[in-house]
GROMACS .gro file of C-alpha atoms in nm:
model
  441
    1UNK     CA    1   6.516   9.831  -1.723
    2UNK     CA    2   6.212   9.749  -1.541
    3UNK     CA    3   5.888   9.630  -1.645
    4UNK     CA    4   5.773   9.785  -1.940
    5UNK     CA    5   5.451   9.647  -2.030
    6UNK     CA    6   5.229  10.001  -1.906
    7UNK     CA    7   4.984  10.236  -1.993
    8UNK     CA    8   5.002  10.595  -2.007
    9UNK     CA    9   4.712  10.766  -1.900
   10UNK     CA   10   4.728  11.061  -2.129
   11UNK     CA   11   4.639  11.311  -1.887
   12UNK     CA   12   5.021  11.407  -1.832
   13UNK     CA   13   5.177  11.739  -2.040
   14UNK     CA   14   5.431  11.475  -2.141
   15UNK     CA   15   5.238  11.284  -2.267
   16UNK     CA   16   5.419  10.907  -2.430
   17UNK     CA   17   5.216  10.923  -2.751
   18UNK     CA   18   5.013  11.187  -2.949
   19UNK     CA   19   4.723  10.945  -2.946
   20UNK     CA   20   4.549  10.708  -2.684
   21UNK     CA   21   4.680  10.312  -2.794
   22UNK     CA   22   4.350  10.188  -2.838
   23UNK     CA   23   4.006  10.318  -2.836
   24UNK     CA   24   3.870  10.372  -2.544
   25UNK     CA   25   4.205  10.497  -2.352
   26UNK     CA   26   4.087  10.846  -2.277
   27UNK     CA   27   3.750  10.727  -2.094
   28UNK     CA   28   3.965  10.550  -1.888
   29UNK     CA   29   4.188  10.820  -1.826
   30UNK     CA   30   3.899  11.030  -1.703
   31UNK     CA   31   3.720  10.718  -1.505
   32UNK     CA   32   4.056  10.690  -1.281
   33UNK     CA   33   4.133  11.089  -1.282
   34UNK     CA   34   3.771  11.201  -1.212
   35UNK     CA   35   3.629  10.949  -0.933
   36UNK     CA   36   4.021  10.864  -0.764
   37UNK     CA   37   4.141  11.184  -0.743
   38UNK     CA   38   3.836  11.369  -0.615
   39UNK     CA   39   3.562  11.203  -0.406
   40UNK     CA   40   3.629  11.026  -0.089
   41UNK     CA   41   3.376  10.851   0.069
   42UNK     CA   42   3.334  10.897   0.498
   43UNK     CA   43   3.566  10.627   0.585
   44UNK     CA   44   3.816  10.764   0.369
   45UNK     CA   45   3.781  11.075   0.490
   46UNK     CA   46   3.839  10.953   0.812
   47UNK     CA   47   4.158  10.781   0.769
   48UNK     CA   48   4.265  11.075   0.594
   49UNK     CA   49   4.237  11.281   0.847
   50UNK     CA   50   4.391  11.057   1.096
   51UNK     CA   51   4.706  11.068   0.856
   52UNK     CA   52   4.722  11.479   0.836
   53UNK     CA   53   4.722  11.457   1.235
   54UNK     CA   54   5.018  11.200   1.186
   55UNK     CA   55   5.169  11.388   0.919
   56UNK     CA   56   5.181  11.747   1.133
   57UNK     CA   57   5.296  11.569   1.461
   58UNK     CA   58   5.622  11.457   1.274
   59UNK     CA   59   5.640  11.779   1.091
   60UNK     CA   60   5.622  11.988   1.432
   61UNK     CA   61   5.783  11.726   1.724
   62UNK     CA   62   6.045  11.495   1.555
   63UNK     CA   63   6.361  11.532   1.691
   64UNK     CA   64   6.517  11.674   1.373
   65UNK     CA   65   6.357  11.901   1.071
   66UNK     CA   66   6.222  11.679   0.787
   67UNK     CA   67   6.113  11.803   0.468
   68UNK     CA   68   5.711  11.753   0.441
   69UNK     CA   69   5.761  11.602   0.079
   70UNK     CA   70   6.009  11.377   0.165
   71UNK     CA   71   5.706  11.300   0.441
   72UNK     CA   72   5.468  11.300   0.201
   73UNK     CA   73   5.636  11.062  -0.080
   74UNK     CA   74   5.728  10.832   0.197
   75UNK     CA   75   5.384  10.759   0.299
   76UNK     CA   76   5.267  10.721  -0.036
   77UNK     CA   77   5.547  10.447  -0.097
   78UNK     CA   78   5.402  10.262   0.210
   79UNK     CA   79   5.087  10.289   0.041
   80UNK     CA   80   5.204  10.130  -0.257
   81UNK     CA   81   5.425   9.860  -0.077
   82UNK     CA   82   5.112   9.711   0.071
   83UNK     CA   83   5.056   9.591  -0.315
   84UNK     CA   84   5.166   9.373  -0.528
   85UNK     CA   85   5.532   9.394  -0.674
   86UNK     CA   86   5.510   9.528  -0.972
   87UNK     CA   87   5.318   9.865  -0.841
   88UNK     CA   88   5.508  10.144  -0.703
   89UNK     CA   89   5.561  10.510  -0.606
   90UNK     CA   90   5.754  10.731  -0.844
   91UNK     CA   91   5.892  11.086  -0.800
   92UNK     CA   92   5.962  11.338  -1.032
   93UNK     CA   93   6.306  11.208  -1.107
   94UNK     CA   94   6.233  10.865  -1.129
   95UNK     CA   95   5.936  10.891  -1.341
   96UNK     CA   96   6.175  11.087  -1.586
   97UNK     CA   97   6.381  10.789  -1.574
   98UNK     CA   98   6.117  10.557  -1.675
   99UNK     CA   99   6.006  10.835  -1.972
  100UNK     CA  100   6.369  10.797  -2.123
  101UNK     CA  101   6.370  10.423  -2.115
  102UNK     CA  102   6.042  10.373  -2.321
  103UNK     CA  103   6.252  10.609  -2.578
  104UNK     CA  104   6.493  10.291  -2.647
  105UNK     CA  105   6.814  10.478  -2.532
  106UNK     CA  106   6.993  10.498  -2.149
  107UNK     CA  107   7.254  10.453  -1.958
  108UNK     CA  108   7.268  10.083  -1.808
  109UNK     CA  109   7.367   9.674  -1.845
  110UNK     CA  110   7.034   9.631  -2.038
  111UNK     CA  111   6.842   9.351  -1.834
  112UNK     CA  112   6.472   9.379  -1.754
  113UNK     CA  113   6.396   9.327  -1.351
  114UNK     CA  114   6.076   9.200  -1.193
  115UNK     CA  115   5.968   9.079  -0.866
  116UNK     CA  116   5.908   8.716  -0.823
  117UNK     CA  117   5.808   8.563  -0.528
  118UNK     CA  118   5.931   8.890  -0.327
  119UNK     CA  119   6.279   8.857  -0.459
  120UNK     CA  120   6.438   9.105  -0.742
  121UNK     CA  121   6.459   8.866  -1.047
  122UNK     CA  122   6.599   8.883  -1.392
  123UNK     CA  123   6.371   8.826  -1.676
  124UNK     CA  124   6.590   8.828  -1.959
  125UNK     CA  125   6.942   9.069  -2.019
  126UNK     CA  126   6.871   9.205  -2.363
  127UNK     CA  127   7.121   9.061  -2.668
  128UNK     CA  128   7.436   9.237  -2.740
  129UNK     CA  129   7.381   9.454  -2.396
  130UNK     CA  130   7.687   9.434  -2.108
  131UNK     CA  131   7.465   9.219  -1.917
  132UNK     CA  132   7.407   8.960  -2.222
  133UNK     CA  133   7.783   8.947  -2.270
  134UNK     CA  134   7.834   8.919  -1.858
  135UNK     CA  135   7.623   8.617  -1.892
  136UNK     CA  136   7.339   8.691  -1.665
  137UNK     CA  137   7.035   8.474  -1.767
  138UNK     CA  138   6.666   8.491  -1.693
  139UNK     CA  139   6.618   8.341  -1.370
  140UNK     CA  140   6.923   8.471  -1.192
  141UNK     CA  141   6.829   8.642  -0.855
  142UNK     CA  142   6.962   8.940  -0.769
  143UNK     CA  143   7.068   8.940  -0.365
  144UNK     CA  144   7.292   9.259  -0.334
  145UNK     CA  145   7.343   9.568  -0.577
  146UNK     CA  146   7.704   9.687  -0.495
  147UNK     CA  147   7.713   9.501  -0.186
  148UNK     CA  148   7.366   9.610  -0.085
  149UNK     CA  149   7.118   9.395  -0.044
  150UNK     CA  150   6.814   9.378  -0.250
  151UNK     CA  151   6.555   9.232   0.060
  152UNK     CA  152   6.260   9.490   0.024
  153UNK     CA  153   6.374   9.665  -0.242
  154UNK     CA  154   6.158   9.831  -0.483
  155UNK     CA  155   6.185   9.778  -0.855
  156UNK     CA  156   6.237  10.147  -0.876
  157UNK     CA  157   6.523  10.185  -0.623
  158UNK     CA  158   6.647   9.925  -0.828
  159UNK     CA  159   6.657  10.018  -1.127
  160UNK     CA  160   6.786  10.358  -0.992
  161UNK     CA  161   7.109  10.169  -0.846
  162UNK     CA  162   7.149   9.899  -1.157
  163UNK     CA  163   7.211  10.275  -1.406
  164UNK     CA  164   7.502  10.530  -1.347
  165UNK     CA  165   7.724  10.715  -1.598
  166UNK     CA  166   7.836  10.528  -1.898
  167UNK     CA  167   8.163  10.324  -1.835
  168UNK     CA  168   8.120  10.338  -1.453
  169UNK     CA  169   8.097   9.966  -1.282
  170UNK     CA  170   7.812   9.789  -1.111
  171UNK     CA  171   7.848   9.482  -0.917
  172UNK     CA  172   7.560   9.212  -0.923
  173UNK     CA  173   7.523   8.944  -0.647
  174UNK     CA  174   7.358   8.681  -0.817
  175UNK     CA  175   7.168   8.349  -0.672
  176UNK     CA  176   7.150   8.071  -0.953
  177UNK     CA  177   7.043   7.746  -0.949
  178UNK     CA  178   7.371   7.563  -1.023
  179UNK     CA  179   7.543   7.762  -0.743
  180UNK     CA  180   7.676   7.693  -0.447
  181UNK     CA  181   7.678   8.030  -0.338
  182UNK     CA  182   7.568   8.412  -0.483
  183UNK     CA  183   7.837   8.487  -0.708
  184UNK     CA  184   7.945   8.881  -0.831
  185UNK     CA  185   7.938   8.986  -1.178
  186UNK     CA  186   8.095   9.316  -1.226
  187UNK     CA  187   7.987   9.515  -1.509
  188UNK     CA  188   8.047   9.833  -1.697
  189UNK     CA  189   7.754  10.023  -1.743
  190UNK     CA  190   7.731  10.160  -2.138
  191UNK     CA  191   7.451  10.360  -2.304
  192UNK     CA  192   7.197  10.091  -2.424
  193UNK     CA  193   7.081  10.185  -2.771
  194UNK     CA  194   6.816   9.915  -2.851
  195UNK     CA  195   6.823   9.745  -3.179
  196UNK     CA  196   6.483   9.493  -3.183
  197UNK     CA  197   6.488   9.338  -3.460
  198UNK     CA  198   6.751   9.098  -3.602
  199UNK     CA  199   6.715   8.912  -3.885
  200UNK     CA  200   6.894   8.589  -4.113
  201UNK     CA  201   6.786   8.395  -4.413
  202UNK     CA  202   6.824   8.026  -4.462
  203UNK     CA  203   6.834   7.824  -4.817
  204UNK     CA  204   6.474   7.720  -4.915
  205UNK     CA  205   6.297   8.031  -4.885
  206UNK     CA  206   6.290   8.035  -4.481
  207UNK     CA  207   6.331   8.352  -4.284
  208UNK     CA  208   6.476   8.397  -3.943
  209UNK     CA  209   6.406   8.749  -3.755
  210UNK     CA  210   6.508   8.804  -3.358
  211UNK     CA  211   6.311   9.045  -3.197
  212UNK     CA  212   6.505   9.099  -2.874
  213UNK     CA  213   6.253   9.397  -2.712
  214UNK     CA  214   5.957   9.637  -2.793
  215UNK     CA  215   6.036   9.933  -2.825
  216UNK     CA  216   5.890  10.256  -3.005
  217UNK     CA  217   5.992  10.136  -3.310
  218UNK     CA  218   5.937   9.770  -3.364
  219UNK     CA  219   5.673   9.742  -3.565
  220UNK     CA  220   5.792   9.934  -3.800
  221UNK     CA  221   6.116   9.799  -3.832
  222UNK     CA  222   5.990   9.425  -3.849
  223UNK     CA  223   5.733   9.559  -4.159
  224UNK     CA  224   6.054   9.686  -4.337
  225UNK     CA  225   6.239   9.377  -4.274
  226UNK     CA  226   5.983   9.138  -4.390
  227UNK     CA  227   5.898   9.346  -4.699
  228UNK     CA  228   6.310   9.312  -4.740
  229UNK     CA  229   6.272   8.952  -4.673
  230UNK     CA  230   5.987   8.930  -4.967
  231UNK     CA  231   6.214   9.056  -5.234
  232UNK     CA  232   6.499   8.786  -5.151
  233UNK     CA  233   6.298   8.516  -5.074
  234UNK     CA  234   6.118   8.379  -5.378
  235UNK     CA  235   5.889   8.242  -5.310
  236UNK     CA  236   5.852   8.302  -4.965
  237UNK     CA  237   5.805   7.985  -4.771
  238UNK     CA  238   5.835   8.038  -4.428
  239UNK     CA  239   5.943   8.206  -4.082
  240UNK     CA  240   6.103   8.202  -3.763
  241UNK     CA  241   5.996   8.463  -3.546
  242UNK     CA  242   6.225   8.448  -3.222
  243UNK     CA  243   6.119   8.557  -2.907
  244UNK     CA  244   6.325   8.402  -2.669
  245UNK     CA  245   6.474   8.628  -2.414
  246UNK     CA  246   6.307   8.882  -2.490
  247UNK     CA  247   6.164   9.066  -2.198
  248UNK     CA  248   5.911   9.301  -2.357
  249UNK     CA  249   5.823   9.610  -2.420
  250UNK     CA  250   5.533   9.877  -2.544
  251UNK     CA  251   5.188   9.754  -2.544
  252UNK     CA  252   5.080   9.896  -2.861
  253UNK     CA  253   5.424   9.755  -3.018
  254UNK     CA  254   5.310   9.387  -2.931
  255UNK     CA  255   4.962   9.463  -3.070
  256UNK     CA  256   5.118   9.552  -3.374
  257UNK     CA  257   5.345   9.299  -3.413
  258UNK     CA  258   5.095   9.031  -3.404
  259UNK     CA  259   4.840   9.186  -3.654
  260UNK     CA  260   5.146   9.182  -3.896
  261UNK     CA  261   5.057   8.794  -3.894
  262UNK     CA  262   4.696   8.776  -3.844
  263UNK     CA  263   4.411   8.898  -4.079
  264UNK     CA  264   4.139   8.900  -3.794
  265UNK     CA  265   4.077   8.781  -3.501
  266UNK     CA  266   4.128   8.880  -3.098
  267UNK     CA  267   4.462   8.954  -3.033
  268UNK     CA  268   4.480   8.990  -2.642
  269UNK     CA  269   4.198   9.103  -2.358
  270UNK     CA  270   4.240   9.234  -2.026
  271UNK     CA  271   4.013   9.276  -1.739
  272UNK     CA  272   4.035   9.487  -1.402
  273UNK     CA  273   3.864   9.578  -1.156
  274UNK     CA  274   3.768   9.924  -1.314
  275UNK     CA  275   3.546   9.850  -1.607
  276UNK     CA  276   3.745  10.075  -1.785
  277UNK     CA  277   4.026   9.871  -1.772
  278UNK     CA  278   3.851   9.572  -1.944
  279UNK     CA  279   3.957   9.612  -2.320
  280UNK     CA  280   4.018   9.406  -2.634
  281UNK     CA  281   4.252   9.427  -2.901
  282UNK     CA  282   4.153   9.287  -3.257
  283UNK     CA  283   4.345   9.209  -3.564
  284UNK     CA  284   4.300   9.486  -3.869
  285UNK     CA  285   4.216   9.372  -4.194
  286UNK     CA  286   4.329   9.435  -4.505
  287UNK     CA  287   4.706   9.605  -4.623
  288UNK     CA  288   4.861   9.240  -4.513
  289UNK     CA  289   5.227   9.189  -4.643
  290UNK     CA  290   5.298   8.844  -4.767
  291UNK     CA  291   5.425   8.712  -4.451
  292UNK     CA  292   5.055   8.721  -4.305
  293UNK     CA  293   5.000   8.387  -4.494
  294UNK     CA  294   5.378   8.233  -4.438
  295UNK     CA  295   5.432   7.977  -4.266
  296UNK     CA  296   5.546   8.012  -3.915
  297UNK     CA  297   5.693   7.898  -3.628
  298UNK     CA  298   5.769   8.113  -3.259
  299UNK     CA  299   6.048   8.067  -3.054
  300UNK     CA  300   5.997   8.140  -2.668
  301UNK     CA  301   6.172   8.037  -2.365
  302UNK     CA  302   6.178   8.100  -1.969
  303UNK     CA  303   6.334   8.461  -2.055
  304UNK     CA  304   6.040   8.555  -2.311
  305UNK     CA  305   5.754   8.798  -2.110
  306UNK     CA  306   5.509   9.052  -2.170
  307UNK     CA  307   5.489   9.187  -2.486
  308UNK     CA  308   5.636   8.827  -2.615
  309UNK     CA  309   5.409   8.636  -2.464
  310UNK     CA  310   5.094   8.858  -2.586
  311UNK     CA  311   5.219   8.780  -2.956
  312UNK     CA  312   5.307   8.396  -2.898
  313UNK     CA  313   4.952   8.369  -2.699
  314UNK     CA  314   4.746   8.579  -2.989
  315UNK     CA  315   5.012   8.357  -3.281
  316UNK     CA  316   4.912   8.042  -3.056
  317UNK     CA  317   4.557   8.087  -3.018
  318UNK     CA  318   4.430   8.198  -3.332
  319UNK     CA  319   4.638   7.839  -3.479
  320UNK     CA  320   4.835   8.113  -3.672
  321UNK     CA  321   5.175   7.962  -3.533
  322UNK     CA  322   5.355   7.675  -3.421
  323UNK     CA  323   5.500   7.808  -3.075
  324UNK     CA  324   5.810   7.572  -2.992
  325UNK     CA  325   6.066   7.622  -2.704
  326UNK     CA  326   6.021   7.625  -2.316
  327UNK     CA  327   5.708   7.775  -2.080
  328UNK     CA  328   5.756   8.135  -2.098
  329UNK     CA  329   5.814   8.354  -1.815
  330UNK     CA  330   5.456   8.459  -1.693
  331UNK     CA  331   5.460   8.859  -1.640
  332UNK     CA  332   5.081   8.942  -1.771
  333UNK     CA  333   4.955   9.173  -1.555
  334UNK     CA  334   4.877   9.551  -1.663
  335UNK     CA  335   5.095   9.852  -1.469
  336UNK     CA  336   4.869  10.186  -1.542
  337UNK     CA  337   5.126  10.484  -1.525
  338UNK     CA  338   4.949  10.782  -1.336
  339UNK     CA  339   5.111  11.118  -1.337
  340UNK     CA  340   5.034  11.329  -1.045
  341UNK     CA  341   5.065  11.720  -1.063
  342UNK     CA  342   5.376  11.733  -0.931
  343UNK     CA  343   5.590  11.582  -1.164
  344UNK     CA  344   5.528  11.238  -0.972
  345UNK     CA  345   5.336  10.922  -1.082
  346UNK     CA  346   5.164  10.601  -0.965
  347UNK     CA  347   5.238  10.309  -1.136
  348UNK     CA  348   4.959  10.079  -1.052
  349UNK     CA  349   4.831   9.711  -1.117
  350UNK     CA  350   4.495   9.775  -1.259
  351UNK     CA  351   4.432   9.496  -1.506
  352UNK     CA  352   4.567   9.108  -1.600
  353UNK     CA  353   4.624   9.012  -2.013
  354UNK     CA  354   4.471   8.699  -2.127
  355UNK     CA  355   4.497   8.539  -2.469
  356UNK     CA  356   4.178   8.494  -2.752
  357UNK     CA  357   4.092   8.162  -2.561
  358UNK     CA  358   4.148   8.323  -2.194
  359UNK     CA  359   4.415   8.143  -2.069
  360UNK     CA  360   4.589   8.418  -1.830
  361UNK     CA  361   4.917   8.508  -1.871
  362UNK     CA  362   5.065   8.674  -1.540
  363UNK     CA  363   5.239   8.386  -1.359
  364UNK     CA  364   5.104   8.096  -1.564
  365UNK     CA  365   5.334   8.174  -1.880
  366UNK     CA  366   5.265   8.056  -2.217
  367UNK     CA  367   5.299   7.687  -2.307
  368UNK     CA  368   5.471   7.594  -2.606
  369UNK     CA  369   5.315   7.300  -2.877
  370UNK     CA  370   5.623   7.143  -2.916
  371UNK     CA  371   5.881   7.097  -2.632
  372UNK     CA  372   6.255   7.203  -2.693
  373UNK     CA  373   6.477   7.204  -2.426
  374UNK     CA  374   6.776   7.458  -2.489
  375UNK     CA  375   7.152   7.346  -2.368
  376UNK     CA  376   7.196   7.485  -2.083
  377UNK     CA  377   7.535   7.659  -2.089
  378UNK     CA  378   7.798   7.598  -1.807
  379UNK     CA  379   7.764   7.904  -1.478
  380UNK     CA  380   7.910   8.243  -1.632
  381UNK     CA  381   7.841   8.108  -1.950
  382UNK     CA  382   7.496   8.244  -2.214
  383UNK     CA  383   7.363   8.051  -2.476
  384UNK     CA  384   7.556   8.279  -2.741
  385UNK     CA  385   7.854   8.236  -2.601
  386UNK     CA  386   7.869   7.873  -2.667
  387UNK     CA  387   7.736   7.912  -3.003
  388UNK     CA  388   8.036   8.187  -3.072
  389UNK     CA  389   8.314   7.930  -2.930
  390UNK     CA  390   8.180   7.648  -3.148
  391UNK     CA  391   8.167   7.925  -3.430
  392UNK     CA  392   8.479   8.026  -3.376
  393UNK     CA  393   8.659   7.651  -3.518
  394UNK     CA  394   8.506   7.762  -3.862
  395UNK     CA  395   8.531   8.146  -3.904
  396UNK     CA  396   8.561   8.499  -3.727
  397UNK     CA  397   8.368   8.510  -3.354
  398UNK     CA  398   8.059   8.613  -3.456
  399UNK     CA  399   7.669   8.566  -3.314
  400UNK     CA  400   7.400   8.377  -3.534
  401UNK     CA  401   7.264   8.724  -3.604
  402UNK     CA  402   7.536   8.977  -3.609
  403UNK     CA  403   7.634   8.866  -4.007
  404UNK     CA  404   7.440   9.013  -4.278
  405UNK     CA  405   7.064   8.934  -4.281
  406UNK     CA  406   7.056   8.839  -4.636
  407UNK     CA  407   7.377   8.593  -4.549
  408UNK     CA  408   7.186   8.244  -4.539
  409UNK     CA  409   7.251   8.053  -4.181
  410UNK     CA  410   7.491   7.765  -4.209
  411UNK     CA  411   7.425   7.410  -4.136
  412UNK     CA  412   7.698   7.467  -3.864
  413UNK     CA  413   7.529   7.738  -3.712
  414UNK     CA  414   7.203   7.555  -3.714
  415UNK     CA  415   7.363   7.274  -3.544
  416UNK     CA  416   7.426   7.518  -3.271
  417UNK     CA  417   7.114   7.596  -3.202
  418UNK     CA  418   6.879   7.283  -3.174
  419UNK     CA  419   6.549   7.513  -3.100
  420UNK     CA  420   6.593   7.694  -3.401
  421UNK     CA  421   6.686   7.422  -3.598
  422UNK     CA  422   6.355   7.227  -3.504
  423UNK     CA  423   6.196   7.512  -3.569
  424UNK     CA  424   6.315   7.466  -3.919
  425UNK     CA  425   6.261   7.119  -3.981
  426UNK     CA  426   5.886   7.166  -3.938
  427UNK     CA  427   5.866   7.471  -4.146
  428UNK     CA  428   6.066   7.240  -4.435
  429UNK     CA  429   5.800   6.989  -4.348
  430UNK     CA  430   5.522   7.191  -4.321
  431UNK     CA  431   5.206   7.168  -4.260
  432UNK     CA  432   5.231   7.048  -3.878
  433UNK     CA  433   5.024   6.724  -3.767
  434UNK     CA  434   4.877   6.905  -3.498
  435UNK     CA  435   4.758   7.293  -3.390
  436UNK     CA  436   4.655   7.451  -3.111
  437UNK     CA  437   4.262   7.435  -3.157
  438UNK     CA  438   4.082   7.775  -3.310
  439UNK     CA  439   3.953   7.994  -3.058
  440UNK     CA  440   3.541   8.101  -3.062
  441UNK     CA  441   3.470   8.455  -3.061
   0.00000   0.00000   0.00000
């Protein structure tokens, strides 16, 4: 997986949803179709047609026959290279490739991949994928795909080289701190069928649900668990929501996911350089489950981006939530996906998030109100792999969250988890001394 936090212009005949995420979508569809696609001022003209002289002198003298797409694509990925990271150059096939990953379902190791500080970076591998169970962790650098090396990469190529047919074997070079040197993780490549949302009870009326991506379906499946979660828990007198490691996901997903818990209110802003760009996304009122008014507490950690950090941000801001853990990653800029008529697309940086209070996201993370460090497991070693061994002594080798959801979370299990059991202890001592302060506007 790449970065998934995008917009779909929805100019394309494939078009990701029937209708525009947010008002306003379509004008800005139009603003960046109309004026980029089909006026060029006199210097651009120029340099244009210094480029078709370049482009017909290779096509007619090179040395040997070159197709004049290949050409064409080529130049447009040196275009895009002269940007920041997380932009890039698509064709035909890879922009189907990106189609079928917003769908929840492909062919992988499930981890999402940025670019950070030039080199290809994991942000989180998603729980329960090969990549979870390999025990890659957010952080690790990625120096050489199948012996290749990653050094000026794209995120695209990739991603491209990361997939391959289901039980086939990719081999990760990975930089961590801890290391010595890169070492290689081997791992079979399965179809990745993405389950978000997790969920536990504890005794005392205290929910626990794991959201572990954004996908297509999120919202809806966190609205059925906590309406679930209503009818065993009574009364209901809390929640854990649990965002750590999870890399993101679908705009309109984390939207949604926060106005579960808030009856008003800004949710998340961006601004770009196109005015069009420059949007806000408010809380909806009215039809509010129970767990609006709950209680709560938000996990996050160095692994947690995106879409996780819009909802902690929104959770934080509008002193909705206590947000406990680590600094979250910091990946809060806006990638506008562009189709182009031949099947193509730009994906282009066009706008930065920024919570209710406008703190910015991209690079500066979210910052937690109270501190938890997580154990840090030994090299080859994830969090949930520790907390299975420990598990183990007691009962069958199973993760906190792969029981029953209506099976209440031991004291043992808590004890393996100090986060989530601080997490806990304030929501069985709750209210907090201390919130972020309320937001104006």
């Amino acid at each position: 997986m790449a970065v998934l936090l995008c917009r779909y212009l929805p100019f394309t005949v494939e078009a990701q949803t029937e209708t525009p995420l947010w008002p306003g979508a379509e004008a800005g569809a139009q603003a960046l179709k109309g004026p980029a696609l089909t006026l060029l001022t006199p210097t651009t003209d120029a340099k244009l047609r210094v480029f078709a002289q370049a482009l017909a002198l290779v096509e007619e003298q090179y040395a040997e026959p070159k197709p004049v797409k290949d050409l064409v694509y080529g130049a447009i990925q040196g275009v895009v290279s002269t940007l920041d990271p997380h932009s890039s150059f698509m064709n035909p096939e890879d922009f189907r490739e990106l189609q079928i990953e917003t769908k929840g379902k492909f062919s992988g190791i499930g981890i999402e991949i940025t670019m950070k500080d030039r080199i290809l970076t994991v942000v989180s591998p998603i729980e329960g994928t090969p990549a979870y169970q390999a025990g890659l962790m957010a952080g690790d650098q990625i120096v050489k795909i199948n012996g290749q090396t990653t050094k000026n990469m794209s995120l695209t190529e990739a991603v491209k080289m990361i997939r391959g047919p289901k039980n086939s074997k990719v081999t990760l070079t990975i930089n961590r701190e801890g290391f010595t040197q890169p070492r290689d993780f081997s791992i079979v490549r399965e179809i990745i069928p993405i389950r978000s949302i997790k969920a536990r009870i504890l005794d005392g009326g205290i929910g626990y649900i794991r959201l572990s991506t954004f996908q297509d379906q999120t919202d809806s499946d966190l609205r059925a668990m906590l309406k679930k979660m209503q009818q065993r828990l009574s009364p209901f007198k809390g929640l854990v929501l649990d965002l750590r490691n999870d890399p993101g996901g679908l705009l309109d997903q984390a939207v949604r996911v926060a106005d579960e818990f808030l009856s008003s209110g800004l949710i998340v802003y961006t601004e770009g350089r196109n005015p069009q760009q420059s949007m806000r996304f408010y809380a909806r009122a009215g039809h509010k489950l129970e767990s609006a008014s709950v209680p709560l507490v938000v996990l996050i950690n160095e692994g947690s981006a995106s879409a996780s950090e819009i909802v902690a941000g929104a959770l934080k801001d509008q002193k909705r939530a206590v947000i406990m853990g680590t600094k979250s990653f910091g990946k809060g800029s806006v990638q506008t996906i562009i189709p182009l008529e031949d099947g193509s697309a730009l994906r282009l940086t066009t706008a930065l998030y920024y919570t209710p209070s406008g703190q910015v996201i991209n690079e500066k993370g979210i910052i937690p109100d109270i501190l938890v460090e997580e154990k840090q497991p030994p090299p080859g070693k994830t969090l949930q792999n520790l907390r299975d061994e420990a598990m183990a002594k007691h009962m069958k080798k199973e993760g906190l969250t792969d029981k029953p959801w209506d099976r209440p979370i031991t004291t043992a299990e808590l004890d393996q988890d100090l986060p989530l059991k601080r997490a806990v202890e304030v929501l069985r001592t709750w209210p907090p001394k201390k919130l972020a302060q309320q937001p104006k506007g």
